[in-house]
mmCIF file of C-alpha atoms in Angstrom:
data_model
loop_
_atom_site.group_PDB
_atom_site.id
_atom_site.type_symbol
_atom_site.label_atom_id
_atom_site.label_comp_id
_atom_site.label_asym_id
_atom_site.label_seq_id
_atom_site.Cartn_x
_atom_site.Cartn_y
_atom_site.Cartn_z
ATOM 1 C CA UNK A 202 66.943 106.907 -89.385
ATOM 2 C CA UNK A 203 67.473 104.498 -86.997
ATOM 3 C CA UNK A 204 67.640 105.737 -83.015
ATOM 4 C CA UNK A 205 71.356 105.093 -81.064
ATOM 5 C CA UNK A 206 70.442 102.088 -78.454
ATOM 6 C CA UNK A 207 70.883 102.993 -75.213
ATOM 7 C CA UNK A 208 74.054 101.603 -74.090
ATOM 8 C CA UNK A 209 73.129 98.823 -71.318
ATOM 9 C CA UNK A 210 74.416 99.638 -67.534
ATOM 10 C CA UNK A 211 76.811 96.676 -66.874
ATOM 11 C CA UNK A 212 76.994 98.167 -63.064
ATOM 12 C CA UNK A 213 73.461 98.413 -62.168
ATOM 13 C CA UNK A 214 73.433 95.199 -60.577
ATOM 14 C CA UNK A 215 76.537 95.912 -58.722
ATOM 15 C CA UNK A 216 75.589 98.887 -57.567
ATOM 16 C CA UNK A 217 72.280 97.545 -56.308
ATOM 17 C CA UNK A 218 74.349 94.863 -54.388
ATOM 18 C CA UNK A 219 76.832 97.751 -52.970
ATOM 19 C CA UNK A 220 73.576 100.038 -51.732
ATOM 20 C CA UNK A 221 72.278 96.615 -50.044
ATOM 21 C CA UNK A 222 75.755 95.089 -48.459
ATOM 22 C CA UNK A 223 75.553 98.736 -46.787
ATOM 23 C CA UNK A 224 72.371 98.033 -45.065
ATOM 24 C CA UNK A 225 73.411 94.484 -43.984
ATOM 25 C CA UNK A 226 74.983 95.008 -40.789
ATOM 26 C CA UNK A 227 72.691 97.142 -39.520
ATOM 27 C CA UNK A 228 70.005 95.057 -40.331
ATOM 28 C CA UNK A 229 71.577 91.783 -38.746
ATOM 29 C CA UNK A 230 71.553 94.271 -35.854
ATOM 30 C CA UNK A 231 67.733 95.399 -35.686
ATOM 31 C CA UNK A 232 66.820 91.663 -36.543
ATOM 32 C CA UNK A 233 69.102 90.664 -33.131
ATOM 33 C CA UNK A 234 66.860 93.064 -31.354
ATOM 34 C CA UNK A 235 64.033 92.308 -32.716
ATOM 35 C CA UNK A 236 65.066 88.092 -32.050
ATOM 36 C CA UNK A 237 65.858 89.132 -28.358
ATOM 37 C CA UNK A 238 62.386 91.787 -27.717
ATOM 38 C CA UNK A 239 60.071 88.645 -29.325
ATOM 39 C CA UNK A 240 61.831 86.061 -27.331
ATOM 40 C CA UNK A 241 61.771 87.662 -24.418
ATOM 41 C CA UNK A 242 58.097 88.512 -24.292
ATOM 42 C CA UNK A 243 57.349 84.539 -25.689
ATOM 43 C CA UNK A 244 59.276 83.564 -22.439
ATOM 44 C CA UNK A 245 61.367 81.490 -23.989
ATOM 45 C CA UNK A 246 65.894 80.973 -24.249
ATOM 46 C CA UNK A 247 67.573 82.197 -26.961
ATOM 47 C CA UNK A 248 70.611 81.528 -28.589
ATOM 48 C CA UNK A 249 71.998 84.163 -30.697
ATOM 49 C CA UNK A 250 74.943 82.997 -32.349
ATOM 50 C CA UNK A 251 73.349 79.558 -32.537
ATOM 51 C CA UNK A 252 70.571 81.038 -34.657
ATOM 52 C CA UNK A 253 73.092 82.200 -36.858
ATOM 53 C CA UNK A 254 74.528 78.491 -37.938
ATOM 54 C CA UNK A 255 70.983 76.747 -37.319
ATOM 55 C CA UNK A 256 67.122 77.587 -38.202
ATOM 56 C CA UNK A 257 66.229 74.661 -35.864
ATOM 57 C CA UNK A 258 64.806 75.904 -33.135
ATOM 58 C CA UNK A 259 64.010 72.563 -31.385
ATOM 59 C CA UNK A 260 65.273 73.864 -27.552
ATOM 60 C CA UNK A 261 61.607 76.083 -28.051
ATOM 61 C CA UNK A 262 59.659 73.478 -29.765
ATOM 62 C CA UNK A 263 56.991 72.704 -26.885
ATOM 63 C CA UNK A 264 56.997 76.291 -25.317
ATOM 64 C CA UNK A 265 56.418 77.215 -29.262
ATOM 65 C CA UNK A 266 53.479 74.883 -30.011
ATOM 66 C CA UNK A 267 51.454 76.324 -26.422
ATOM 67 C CA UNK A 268 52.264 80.145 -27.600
ATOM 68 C CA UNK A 269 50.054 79.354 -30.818
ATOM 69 C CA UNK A 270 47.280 78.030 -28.650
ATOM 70 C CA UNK A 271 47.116 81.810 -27.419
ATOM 71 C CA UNK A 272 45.475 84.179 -30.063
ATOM 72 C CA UNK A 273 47.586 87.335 -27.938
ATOM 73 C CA UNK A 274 50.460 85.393 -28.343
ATOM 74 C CA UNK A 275 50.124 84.530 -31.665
ATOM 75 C CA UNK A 276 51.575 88.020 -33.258
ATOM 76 C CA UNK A 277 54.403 87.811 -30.973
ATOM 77 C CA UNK A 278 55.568 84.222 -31.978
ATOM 78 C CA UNK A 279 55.292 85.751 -35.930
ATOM 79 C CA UNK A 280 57.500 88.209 -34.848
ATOM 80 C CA UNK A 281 60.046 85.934 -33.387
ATOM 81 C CA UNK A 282 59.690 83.059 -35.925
ATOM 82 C CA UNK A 283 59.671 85.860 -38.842
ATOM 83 C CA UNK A 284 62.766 87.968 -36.576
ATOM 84 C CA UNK A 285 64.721 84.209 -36.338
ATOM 85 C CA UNK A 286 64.713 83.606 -39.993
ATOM 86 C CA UNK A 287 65.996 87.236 -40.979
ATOM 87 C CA UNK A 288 68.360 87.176 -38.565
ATOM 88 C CA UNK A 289 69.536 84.052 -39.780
ATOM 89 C CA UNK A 290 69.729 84.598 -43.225
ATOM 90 C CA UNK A 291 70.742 88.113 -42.886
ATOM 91 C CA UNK A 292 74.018 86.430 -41.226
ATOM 92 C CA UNK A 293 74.666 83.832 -43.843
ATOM 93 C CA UNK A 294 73.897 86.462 -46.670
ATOM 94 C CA UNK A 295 76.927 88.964 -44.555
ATOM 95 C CA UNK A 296 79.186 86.115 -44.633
ATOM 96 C CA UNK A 297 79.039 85.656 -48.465
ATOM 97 C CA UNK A 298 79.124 89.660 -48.943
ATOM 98 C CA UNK A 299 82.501 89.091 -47.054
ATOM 99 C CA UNK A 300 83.325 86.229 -49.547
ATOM 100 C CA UNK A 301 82.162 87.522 -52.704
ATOM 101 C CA UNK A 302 83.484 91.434 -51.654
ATOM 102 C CA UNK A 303 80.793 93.318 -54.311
ATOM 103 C CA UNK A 304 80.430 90.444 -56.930
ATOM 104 C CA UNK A 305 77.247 89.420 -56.160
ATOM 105 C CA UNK A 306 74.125 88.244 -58.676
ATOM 106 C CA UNK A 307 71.218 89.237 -59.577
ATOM 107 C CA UNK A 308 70.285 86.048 -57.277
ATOM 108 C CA UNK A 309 72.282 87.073 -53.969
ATOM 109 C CA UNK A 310 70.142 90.339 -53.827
ATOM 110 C CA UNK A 311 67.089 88.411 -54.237
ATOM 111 C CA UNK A 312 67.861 86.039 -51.548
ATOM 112 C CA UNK A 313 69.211 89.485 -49.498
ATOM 113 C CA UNK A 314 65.457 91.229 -50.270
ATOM 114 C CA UNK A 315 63.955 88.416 -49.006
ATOM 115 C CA UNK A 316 65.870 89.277 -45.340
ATOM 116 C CA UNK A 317 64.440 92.416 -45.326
ATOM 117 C CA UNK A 318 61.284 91.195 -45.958
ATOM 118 C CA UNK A 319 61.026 88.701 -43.078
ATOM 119 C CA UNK A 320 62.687 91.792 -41.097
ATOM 120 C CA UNK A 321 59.990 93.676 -41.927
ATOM 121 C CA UNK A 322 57.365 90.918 -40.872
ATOM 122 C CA UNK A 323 58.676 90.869 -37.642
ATOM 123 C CA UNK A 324 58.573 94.835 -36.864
ATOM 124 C CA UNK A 325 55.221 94.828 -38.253
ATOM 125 C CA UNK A 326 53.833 91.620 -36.114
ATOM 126 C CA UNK A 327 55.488 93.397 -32.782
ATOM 127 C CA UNK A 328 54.911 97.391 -33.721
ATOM 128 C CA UNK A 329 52.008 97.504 -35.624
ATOM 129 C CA UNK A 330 49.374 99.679 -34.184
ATOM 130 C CA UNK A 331 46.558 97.501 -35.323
ATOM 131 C CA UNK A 332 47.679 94.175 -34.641
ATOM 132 C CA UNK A 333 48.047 95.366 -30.837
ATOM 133 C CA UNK A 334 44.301 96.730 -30.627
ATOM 134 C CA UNK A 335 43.302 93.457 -32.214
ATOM 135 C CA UNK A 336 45.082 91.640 -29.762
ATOM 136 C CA UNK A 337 44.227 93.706 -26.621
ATOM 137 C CA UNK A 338 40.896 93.423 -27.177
ATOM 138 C CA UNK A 339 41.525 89.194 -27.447
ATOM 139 C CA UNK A 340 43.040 89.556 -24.816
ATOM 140 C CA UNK A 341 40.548 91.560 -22.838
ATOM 141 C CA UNK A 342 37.730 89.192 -24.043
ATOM 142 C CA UNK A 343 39.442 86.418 -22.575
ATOM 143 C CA UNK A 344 39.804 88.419 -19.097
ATOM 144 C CA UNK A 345 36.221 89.017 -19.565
ATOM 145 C CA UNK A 346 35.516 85.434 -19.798
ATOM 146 C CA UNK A 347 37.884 84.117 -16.943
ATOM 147 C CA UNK A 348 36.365 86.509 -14.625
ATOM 148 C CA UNK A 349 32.480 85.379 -15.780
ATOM 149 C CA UNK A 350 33.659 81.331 -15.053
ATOM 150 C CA UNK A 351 35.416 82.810 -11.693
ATOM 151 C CA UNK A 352 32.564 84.685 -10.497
ATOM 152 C CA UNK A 353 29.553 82.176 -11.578
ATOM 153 C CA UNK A 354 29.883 80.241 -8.012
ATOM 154 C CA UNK A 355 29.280 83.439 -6.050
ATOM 155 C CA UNK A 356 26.328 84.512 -8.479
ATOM 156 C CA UNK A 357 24.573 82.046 -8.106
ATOM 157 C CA UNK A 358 24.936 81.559 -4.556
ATOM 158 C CA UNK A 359 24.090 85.242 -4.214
ATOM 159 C CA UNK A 360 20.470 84.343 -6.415
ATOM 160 C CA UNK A 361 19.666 81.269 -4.305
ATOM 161 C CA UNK A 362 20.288 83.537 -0.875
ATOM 162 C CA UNK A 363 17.794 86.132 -2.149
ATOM 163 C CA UNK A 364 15.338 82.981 -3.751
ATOM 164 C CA UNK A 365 15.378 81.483 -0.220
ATOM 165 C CA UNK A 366 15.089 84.883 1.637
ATOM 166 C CA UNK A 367 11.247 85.765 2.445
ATOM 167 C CA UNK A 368 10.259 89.364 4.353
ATOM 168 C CA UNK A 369 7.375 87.783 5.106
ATOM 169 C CA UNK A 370 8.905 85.376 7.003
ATOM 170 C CA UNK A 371 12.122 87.185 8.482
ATOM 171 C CA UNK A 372 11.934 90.068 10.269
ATOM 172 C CA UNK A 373 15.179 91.618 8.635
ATOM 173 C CA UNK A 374 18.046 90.560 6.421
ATOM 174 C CA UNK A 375 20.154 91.204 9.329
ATOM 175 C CA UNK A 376 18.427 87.842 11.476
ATOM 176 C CA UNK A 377 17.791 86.081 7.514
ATOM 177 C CA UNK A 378 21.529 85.700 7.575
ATOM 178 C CA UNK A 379 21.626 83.193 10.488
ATOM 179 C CA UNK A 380 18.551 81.166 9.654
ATOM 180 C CA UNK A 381 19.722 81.186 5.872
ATOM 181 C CA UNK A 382 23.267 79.918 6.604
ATOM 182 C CA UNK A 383 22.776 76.404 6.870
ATOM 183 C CA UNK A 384 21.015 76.139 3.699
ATOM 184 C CA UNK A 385 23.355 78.129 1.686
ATOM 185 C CA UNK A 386 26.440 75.590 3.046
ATOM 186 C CA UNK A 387 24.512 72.951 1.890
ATOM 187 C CA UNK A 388 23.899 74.633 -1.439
ATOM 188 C CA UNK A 389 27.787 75.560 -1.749
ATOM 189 C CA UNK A 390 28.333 72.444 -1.486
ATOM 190 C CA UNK A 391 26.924 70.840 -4.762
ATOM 191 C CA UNK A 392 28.910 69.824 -7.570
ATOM 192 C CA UNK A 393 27.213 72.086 -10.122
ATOM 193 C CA UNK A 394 28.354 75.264 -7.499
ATOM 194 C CA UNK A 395 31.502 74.155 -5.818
ATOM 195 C CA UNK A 396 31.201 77.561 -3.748
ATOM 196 C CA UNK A 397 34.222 77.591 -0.939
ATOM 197 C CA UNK A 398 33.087 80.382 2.075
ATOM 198 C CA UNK A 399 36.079 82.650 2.852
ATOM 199 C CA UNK A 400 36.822 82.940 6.526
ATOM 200 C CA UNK A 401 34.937 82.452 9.330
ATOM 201 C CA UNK A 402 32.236 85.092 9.085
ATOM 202 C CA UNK A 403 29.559 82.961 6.514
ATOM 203 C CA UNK A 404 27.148 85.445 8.206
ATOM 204 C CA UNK A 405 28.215 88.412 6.928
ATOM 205 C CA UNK A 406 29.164 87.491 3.620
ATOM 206 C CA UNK A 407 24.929 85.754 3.292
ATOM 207 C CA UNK A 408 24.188 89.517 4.361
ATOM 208 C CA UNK A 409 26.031 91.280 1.832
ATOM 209 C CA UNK A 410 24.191 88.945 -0.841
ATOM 210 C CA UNK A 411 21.241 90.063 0.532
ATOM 211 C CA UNK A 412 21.733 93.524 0.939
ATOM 212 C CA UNK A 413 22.862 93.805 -2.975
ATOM 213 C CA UNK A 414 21.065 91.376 -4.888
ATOM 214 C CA UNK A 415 22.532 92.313 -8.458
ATOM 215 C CA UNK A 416 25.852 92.422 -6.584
ATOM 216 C CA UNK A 417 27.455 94.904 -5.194
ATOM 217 C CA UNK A 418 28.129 98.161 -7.319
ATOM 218 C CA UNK A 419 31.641 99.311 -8.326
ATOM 219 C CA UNK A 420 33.785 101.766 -6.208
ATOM 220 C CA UNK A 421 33.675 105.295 -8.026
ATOM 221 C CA UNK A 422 37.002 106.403 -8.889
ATOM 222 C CA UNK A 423 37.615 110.131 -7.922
ATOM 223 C CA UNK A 424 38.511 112.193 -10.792
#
């Protein structure tokens, strides 16, 4: 005995489309926000309701390019290139939910999925946990590395004070600084060191070299 088919549900896809038209506008609002927060962090102008008629993005094309050069920036300009597309398909797709008032295909709430997909890339490039410790420790890494190339001059005019400096010869670091300084300008003054004296007081700064070779040691916080 043959089984009674099921009858098919002519309204699934129209109810699908109903359940997503009631998400639209507050999506188009959270992608606005998320648009703005991205943009805003990028440094760069924004244009909301051009967005909305235009992908182009040509006003942001240089500053764009640069932000991609910077692996901390990077996440943030997925975020706003991922937040700009959702926000402006999530408009055109409202406009046509206007238009079409419930009649929508099977295609319509593809294209509408895909929305909330690039919606979702953008919350995920700006709020993801991960992603930030990745980035804060590129970021931190670079810091590292900025302060290494800052600080080289002073090392190694710090090395070649103590190199020149002899006990044998001076009778304290105290007088060394004196007989050492005209040396040390000299030696500042190559084009591998590049070494620029701060104020007037050379003395005391050939002293303080001398007095902590391996440099001086940090402050202790109090607790």
């Amino acid at each position: 005995m043959r089984k009674p088919s099921q009858p098919s549900n002519k309204n699934s896809v129209a109810l699908n489309a109903s359940l997503i038209r009631g998400k639209l506008d507050d999506a188009l609002t959270e992608a606005i926000k998320l648009y703005e927060s991205s943009a805003e962090r990028l440094g760069v102008s924004i244009d909301v309701e051009g967005c909305k008629s235009s992908l182009r993005d040509s006003d942001n094309l240089a500053a764009l390019k640069k932000a991609y050069e910077s692996p901390e920036k990077r996440q943030l300009l997925g975020a706003y290139v991922s937040a700009r597309e959702a926000l402006h398909s999530l408009h055109c797709r409202v406009e046509k939910a206007k238009i079409l008032d419930g009649d929508m295909n099977q295609v319509d709430i593809s294209h509408l999925l895909d929305s909330f997909r690039l919606l979702g890339v953008a919350s995920y490039c700006i709020f993801d946990k991960h992603l930030q410790e990745d980035f804060a420790e590129a970021m931190d890494a670079n810091l590292r590395h900025a302060r290494e190339v800052r600080q080289d001059p002073t090392r190694k005019m710090r090395n070649e004070a103590n190199r020149l400096y002899d006990p044998t010869i001076f009778k304290s670091k105290n007088k060394a600084k004196y007989a050492l300084k005209g040396a040390l300008i000299d030696f500042a003054s190559r084009e591998d060191i590049r070494f620029e004296f701060k104020g007037d007081n050379i003395e005391e700064t050939i002293y303080g070299w001398l007095l902590y070779p391996e440099g001086r040691p940090e402050r202790k916080t109090a607790k």
